[in-house]
Coordinates of C-alpha atoms and ligand atoms in Angstrom, one line a residue:
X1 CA 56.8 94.0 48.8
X2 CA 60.4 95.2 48.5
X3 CA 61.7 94.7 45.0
X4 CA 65.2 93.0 45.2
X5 CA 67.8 93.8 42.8
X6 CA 68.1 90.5 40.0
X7 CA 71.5 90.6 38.4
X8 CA 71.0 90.8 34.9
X9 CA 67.6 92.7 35.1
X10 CA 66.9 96.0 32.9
X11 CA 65.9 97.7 36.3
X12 CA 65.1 96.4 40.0
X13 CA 61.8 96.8 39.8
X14 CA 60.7 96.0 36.8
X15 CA 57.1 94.3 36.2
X16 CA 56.7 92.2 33.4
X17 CA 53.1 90.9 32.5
X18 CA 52.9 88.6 29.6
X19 CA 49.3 87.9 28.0
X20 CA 48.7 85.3 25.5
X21 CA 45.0 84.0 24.9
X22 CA 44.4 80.9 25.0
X23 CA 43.8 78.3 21.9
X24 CA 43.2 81.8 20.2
X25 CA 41.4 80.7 16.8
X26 CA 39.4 78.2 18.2
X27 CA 38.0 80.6 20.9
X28 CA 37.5 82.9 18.2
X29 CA 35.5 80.7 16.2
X30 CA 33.7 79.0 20.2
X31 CA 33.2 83.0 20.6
X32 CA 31.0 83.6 17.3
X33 CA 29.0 80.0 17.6
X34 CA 28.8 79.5 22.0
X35 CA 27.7 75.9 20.7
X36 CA 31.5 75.1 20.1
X37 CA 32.6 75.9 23.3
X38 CA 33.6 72.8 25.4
X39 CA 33.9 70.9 22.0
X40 CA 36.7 69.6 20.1
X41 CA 37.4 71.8 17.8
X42 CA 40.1 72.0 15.1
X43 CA 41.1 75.4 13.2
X44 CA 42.8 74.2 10.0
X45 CA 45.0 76.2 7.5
X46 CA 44.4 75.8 4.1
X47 CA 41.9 73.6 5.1
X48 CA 38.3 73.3 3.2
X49 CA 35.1 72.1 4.7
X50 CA 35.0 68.7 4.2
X51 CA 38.4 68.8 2.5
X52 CA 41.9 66.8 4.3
X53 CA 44.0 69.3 3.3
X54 CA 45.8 71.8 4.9
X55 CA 47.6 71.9 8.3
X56 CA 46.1 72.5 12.1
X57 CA 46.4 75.9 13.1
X58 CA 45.2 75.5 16.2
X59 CA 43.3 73.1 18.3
X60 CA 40.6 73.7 21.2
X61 CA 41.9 71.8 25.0
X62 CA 39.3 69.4 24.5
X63 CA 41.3 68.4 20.6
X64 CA 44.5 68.6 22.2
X65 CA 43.6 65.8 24.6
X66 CA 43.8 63.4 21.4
X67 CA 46.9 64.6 20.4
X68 CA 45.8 67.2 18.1
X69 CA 48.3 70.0 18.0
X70 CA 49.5 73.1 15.7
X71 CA 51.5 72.7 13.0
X72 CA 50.3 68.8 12.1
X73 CA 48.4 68.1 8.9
X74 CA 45.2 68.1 9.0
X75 CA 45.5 64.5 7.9
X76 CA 46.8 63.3 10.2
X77 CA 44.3 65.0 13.2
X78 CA 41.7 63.4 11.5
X79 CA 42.9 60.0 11.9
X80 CA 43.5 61.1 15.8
X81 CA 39.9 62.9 16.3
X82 CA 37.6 62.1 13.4
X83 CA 35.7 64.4 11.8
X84 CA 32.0 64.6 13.2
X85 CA 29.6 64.0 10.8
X86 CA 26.2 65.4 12.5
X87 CA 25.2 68.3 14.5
X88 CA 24.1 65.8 17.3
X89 CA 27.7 64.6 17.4
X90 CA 29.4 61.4 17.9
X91 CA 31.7 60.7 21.3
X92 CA 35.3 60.9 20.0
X93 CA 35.0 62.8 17.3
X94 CA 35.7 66.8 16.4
X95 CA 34.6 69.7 13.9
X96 CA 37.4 70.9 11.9
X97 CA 36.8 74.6 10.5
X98 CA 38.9 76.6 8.0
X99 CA 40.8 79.6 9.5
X100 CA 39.0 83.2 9.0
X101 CA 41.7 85.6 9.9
X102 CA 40.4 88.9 9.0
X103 CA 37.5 88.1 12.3
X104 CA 40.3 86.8 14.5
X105 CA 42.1 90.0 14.2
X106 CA 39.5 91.8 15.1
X107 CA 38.9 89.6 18.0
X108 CA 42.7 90.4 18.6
X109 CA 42.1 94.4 18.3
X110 CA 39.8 94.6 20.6
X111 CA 42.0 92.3 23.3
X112 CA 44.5 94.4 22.3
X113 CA 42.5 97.7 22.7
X114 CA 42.3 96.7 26.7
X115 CA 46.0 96.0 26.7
X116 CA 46.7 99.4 25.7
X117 CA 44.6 100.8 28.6
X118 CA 46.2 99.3 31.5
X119 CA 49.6 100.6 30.1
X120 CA 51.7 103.2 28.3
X121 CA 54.0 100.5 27.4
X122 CA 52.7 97.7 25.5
X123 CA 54.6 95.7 22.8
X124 CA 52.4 93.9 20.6
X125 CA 54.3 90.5 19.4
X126 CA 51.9 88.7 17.9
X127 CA 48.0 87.9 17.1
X128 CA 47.3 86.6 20.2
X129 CA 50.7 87.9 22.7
X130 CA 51.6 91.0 24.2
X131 CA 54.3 92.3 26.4
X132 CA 53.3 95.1 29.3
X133 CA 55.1 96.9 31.2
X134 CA 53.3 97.6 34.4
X135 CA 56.3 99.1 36.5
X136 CA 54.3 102.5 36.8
X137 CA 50.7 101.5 36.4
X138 CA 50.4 98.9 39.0
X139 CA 53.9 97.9 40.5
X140 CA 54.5 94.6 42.2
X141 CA 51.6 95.3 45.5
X142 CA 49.3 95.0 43.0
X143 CA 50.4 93.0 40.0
X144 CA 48.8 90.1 41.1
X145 CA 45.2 91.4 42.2
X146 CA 45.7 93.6 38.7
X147 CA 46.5 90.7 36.0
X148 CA 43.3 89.0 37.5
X149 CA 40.8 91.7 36.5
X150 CA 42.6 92.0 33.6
X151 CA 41.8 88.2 32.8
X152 CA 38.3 89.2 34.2
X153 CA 37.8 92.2 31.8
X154 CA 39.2 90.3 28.7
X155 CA 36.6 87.5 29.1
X156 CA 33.5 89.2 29.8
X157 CA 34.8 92.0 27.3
X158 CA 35.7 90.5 23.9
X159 CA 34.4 86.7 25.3
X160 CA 38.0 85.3 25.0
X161 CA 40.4 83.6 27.7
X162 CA 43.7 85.0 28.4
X163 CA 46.8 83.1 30.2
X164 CA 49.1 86.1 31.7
X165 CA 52.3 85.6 33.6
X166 CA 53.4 88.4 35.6
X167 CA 57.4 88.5 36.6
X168 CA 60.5 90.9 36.6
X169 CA 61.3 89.5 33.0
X170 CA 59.9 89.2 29.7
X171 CA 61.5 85.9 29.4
X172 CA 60.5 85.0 32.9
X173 CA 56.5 86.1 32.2
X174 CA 56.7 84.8 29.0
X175 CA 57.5 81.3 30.9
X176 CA 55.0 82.3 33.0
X177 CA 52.0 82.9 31.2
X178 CA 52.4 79.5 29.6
X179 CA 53.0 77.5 33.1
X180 CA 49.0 77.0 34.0
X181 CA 47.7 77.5 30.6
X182 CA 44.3 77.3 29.6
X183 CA 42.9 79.6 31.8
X184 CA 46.2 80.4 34.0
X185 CA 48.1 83.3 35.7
X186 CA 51.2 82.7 37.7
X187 CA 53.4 85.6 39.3
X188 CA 56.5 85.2 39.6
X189 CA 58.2 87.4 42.0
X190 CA 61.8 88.8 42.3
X191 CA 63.2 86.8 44.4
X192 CA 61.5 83.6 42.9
X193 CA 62.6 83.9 39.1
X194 CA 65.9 81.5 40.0
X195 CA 63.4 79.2 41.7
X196 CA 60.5 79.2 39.2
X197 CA 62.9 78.2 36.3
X198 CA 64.6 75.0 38.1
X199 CA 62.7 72.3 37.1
X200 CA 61.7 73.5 33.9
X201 CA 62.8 71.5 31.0
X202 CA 65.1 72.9 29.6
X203 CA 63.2 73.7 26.0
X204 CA 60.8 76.2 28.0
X205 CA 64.0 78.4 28.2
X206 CA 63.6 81.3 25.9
X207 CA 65.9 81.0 23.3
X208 CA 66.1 76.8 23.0
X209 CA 64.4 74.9 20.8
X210 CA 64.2 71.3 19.9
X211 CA 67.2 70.8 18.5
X212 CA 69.3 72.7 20.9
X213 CA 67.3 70.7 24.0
X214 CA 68.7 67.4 22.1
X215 CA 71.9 68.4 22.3
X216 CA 72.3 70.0 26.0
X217 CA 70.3 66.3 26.6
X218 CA 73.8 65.1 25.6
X219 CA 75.4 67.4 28.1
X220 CA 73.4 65.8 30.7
X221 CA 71.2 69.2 30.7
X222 CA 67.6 68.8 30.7
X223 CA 66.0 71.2 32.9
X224 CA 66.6 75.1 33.3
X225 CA 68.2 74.7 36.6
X226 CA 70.7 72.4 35.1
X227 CA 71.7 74.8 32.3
X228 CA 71.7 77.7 35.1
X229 CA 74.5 75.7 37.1
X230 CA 76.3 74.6 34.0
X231 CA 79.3 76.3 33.1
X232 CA 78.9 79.0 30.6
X233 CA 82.3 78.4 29.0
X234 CA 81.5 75.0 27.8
X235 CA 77.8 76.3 26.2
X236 CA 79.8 78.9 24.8
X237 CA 82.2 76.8 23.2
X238 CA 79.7 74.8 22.1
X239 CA 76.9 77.4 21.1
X240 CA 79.0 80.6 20.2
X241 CA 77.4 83.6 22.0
X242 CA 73.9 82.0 21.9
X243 CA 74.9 79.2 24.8
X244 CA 76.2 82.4 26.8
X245 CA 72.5 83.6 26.1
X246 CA 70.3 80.8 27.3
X247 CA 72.5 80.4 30.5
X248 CA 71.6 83.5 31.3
X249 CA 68.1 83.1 30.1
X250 CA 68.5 80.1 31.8
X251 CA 68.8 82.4 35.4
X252 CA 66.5 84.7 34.9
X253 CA 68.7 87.4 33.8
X254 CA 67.0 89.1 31.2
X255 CA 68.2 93.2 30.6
X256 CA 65.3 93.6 27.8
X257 CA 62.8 96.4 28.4
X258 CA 59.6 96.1 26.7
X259 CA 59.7 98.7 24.2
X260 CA 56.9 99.5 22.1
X261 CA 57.7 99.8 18.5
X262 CA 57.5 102.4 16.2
X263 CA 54.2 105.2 15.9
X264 CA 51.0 104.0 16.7
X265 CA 48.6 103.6 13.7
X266 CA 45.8 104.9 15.1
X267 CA 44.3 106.0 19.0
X268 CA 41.5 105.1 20.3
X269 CA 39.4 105.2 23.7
X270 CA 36.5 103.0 24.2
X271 CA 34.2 102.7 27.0
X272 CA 31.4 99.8 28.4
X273 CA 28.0 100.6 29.5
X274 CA 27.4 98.3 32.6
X275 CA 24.5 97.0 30.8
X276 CA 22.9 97.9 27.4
X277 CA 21.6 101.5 26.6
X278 CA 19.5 102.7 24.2
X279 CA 18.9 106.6 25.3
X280 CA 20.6 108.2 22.9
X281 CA 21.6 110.9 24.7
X282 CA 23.1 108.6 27.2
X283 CA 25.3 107.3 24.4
X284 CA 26.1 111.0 23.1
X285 CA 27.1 111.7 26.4
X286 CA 29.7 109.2 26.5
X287 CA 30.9 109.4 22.9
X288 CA 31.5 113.6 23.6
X289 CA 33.4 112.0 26.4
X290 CA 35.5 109.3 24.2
X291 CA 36.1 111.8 21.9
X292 CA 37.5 114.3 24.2
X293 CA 39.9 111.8 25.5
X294 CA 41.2 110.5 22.0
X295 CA 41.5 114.0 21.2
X296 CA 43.5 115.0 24.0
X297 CA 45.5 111.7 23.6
X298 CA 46.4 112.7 20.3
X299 CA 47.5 116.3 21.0
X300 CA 49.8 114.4 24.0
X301 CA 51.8 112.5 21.1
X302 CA 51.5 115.9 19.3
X303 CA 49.3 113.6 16.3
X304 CA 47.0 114.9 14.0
X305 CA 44.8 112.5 12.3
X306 CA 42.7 112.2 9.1
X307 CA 40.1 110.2 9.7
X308 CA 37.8 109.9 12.8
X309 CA 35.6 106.6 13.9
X310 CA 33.6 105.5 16.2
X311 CA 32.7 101.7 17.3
X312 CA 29.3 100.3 19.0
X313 CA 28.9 97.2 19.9
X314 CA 25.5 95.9 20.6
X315 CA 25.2 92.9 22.9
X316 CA 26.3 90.5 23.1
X317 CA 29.3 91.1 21.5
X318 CA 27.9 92.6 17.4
X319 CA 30.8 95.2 16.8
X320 CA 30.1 98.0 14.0
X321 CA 32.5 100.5 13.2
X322 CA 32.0 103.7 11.0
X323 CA 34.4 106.6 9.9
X324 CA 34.8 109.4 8.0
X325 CA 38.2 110.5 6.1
X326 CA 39.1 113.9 5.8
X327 CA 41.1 115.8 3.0
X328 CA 43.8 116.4 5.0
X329 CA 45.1 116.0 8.6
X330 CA 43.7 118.1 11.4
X331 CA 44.3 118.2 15.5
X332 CA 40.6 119.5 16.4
X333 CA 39.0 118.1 19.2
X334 CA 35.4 119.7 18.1
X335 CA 35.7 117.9 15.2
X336 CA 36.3 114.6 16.5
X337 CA 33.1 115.0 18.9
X338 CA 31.0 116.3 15.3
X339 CA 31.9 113.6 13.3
X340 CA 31.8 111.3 16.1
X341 CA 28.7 112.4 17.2
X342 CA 27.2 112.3 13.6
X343 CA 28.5 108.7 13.0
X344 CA 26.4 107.6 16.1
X345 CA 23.2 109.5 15.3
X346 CA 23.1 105.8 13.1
X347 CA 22.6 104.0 16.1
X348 CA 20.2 106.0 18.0
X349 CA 17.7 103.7 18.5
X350 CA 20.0 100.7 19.0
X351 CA 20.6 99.2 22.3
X352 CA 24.6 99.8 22.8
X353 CA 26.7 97.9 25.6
X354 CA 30.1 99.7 24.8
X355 CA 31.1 102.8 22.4
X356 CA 34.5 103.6 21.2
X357 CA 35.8 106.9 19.2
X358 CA 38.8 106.7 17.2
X359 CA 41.2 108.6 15.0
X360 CA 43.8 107.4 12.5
X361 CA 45.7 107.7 9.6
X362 CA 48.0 109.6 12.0
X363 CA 50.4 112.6 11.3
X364 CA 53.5 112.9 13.8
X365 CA 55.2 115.3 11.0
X366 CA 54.7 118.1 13.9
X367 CA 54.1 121.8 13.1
X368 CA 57.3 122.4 10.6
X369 CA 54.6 121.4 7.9
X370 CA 54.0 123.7 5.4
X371 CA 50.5 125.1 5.6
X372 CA 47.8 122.6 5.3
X373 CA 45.5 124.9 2.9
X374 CA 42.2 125.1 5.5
X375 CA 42.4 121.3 6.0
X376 CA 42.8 122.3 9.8
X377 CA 39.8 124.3 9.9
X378 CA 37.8 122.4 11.7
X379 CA 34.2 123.8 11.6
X380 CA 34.3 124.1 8.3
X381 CA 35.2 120.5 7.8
X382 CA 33.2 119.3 10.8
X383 CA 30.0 121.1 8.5
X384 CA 30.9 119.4 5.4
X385 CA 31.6 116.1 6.3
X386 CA 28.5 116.1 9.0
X387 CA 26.2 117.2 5.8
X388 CA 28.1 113.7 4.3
X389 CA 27.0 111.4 6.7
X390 CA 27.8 108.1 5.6
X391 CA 25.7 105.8 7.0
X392 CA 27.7 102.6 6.0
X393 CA 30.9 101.1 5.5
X394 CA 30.3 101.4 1.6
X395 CA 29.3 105.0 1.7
X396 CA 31.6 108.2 0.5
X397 CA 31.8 111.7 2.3
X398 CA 31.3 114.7 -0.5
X399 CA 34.2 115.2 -1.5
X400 CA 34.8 111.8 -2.3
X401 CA 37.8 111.3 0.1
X402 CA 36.2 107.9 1.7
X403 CA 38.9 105.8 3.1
X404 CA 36.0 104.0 5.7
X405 CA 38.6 102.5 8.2
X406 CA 37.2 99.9 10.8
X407 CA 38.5 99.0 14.5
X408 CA 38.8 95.6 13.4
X409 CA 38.0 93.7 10.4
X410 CA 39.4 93.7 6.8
X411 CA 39.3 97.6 6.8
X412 CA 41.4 98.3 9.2
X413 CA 44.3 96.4 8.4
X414 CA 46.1 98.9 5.7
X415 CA 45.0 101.6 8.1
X416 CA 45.7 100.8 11.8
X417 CA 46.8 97.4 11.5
X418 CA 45.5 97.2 14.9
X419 CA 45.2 93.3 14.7
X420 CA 49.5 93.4 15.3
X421 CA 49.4 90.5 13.1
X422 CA 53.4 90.6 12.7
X423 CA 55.9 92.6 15.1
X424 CA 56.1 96.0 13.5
X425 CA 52.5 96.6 13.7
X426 CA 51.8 98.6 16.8
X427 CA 48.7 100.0 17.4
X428 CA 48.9 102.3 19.9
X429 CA 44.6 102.1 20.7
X430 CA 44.6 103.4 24.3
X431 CA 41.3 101.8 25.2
X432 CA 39.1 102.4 28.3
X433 CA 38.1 99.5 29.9
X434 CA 37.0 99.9 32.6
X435 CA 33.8 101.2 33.6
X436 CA 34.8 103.7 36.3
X437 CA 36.7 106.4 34.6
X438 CA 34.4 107.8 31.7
X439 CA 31.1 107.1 33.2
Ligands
LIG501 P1 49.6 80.3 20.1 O1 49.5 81.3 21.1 O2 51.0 79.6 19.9 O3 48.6 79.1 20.3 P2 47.1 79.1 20.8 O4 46.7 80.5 21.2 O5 46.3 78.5 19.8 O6 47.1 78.2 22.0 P3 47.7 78.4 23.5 O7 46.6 78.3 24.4 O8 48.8 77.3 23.6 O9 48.3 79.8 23.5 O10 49.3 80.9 18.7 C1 48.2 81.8 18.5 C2 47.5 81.5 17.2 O11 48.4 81.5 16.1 C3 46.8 80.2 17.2 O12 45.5 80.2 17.8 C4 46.8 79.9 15.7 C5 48.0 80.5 15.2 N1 49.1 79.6 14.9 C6 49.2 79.0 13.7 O13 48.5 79.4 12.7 N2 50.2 78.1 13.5 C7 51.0 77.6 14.4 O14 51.8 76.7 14.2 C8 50.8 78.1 15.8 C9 51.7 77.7 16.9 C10 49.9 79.1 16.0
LIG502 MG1 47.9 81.6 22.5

């Protein structure tokens, strides 16, 4: 299809996929125990087994359906679903479950993990949200047959749902991706952006809340395609700049690029089996082959990195993660495949459904450096640090330079804060996920 040029967009062509998973901390939680799923389920913060404190975090579809949402105390959902009191489970009633964060962000790194395979441009905004820019990588021919696998490979992947919206805007796929939520994708194309926003009420317009929907109520506004025909000198006058905003907004007119921010924390490939393996030199084969590309990724974005890791997951979805710090940065792709392929030698009799090999605690300070006194030698290091071997998380190399980083989980947050659990945290994991390109 021809792209046609939207006035107000960054460029003509842009393509816009916006991914958010759906009911995120309850399909965290339905992911861990299967027997939640289909259940009413409520993820409280602050909230204590068999305690009424605290407020809902989130809520599975099935709790939504009796008006349990986010944001309400938890109080209050129990008086809506009641809390079930055995395993065998009342009708009409719902199991309530304190948040765990540290495992939903690793849930969220490894989601996010895909994300950064299908692009070069992906900006992280939240836990469970993500911004792609798929201009390049797919284009509009395929954006549609493209943000379906995607959905595909995030379920059977990690075991989550996604809801993406595909459009020339990131207001326009953020709209989108919440239109057919749970389980939704809707692609919006060029010349449909004015048509898709029409009869939307007027608070799914990026940029208007509650408050400001009240008040364009008593302007007679109360869809999108109302505010796009009203005039913008009366929103201005009444919103300042910001009414001038959500007009546009309003008519698809969106100039923001999505723009990844700042360095990555940490780079990473990782690569499924199509069904368990336990040869191990099957495995080695394809962690030499990881650790290639992460190497080669690295010397790309000119990174050196001082600690090297490796993830296995064994099925169905039981994800371990070792590594092994270094005393000082290095840009050596022989050592990432020694240390990688010491790190596995752990899991050599283990049956393995995907392997990933990543480096972090990165270095973008470039050559101007002074002299890194032998750190970048890398055989030398690659000999001491094999002789280390940790075998666990809780284990020390030699030298007593141990900083044990994980893909996901508590570790990694201080490291490669790969969960994104705010908006500055971008971790740049360019994961393999499809089966195809490494095999
Ligand atoms: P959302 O994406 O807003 O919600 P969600 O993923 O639970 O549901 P949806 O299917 O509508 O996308 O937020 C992501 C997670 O952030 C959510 O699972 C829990 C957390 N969260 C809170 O802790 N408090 C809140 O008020 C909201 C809205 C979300
Ligand atoms: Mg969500």
């Amino acid at each position: 299809m021809d792209a046609t040029r939207l006035p107000g967009t960054a460029r003509p062509d842009q393509v816009v996929a916006h991914v958010d998973m759906d009911c995120f901390y309850a399909a965290c939680e339905q992911r861990r125990k299967p027997e939640l799923s289909g259940e009413p389920l409520v993820v409280g913060m602050g909230y204590e087994d068999g305690e009424t404190h605290g407020a809902v975090a989130t809520a599975s579809y099935e709790a939504r359906e009796y008006g349990v949402e986010s944001a309400m105390a938890i109080s209050e959902a129990l008086e809506r679903l009641p809390r079930r009191a055995d395993a065998d489970g009342d009708a009409d009633t719902g199991i309530y479950r304190p948040v765990d964060l540290d495992y939903y962000e690793s849930v969220a790194a490894e989601v996010k993990t895909i994300l950064h395979a299908e692009s070069d441009t992906v900006r992280e905004v939240s836990i469970d949200e993500a911004y792609l820019d798929i201009t390049d990588a797919v284009g509009w021919d395929g954006a549609a047959a493209w943000a379906s696998d995607l959905r595909a490979t995030i379920e059977s992947e990690v075991g989550v749902v996604a809801s993406v919206g595909v459009a020339p805007t990131m207001s326009a796929a953020k709209v989108a991706s919440d239109r057919e939520k749970p389980d939704g994708l809707v692609v919006v194309e060029p010349g449909d952006v004015r048509e898709f926003f029409a009869d939307l009420p007027v608070d799914e317009v990026h940029g208007v809340g509650p408050v400001t929907a009240r008040q364009l109520a008593d302007l007679g506004i109360e869809t999108a395609g109302g505010l796009a025909r009203a005039d913008p000198e009366v929103l201005e006058s009444r919103f300042g700049e910001r009414g001038r905003e959500i007009w546009r907004y309003a008519r698809g007119e969106d100039t923001r690029e999505v723009t990844p921010r700042g360095d990555p924390k940490s780079l990473s490939r990782e690569s499924a089996f199509t069904e368990a393996v336990e040869a191990i030199e099957e495995k080695e084969r394809k962690v030499t082959t990881l650790a290639a590309a992460v190497a080669d990724r690295a010397h790309r974005k000119e990174a050196r990195y001082q600690t090297i890791g490796i993830k296995v997951v064994e099925p169905p979805f039981d994800v371990h993660t070792r590594a092994r710090s270094l005393p000082g940065p290095v840009a050596d792709a022989d050592l990432v495949e020694s240390i990688a392929l010491d790190l596995l030698s752990e899991f050599a009799e283990r049956p393995v459904r995907k392997l990933g090999v990543r480096v972090s605690n990165l270095d973008f300070s470039g050559g101007e450096q002074a002299s890194l006194g032998g750190f970048g030698d890398g055989s030398e290091t690659a000999e001491t640090a094999a002789n280390g071997s940790p075998a666990d998380a809780s284990a020390s190399t030699p030298e007593g330079q141990a900083s044990l980083t994980a893909f996901d989980g508590t570790e990694s947050n201080g490291d490669t804060d790969s969960a994104a659990t705010s908006d500055d945290g971008v971790d740049d994991t360019d994961g393999q996920a499809s089966l195809g390109d490494f095999g």
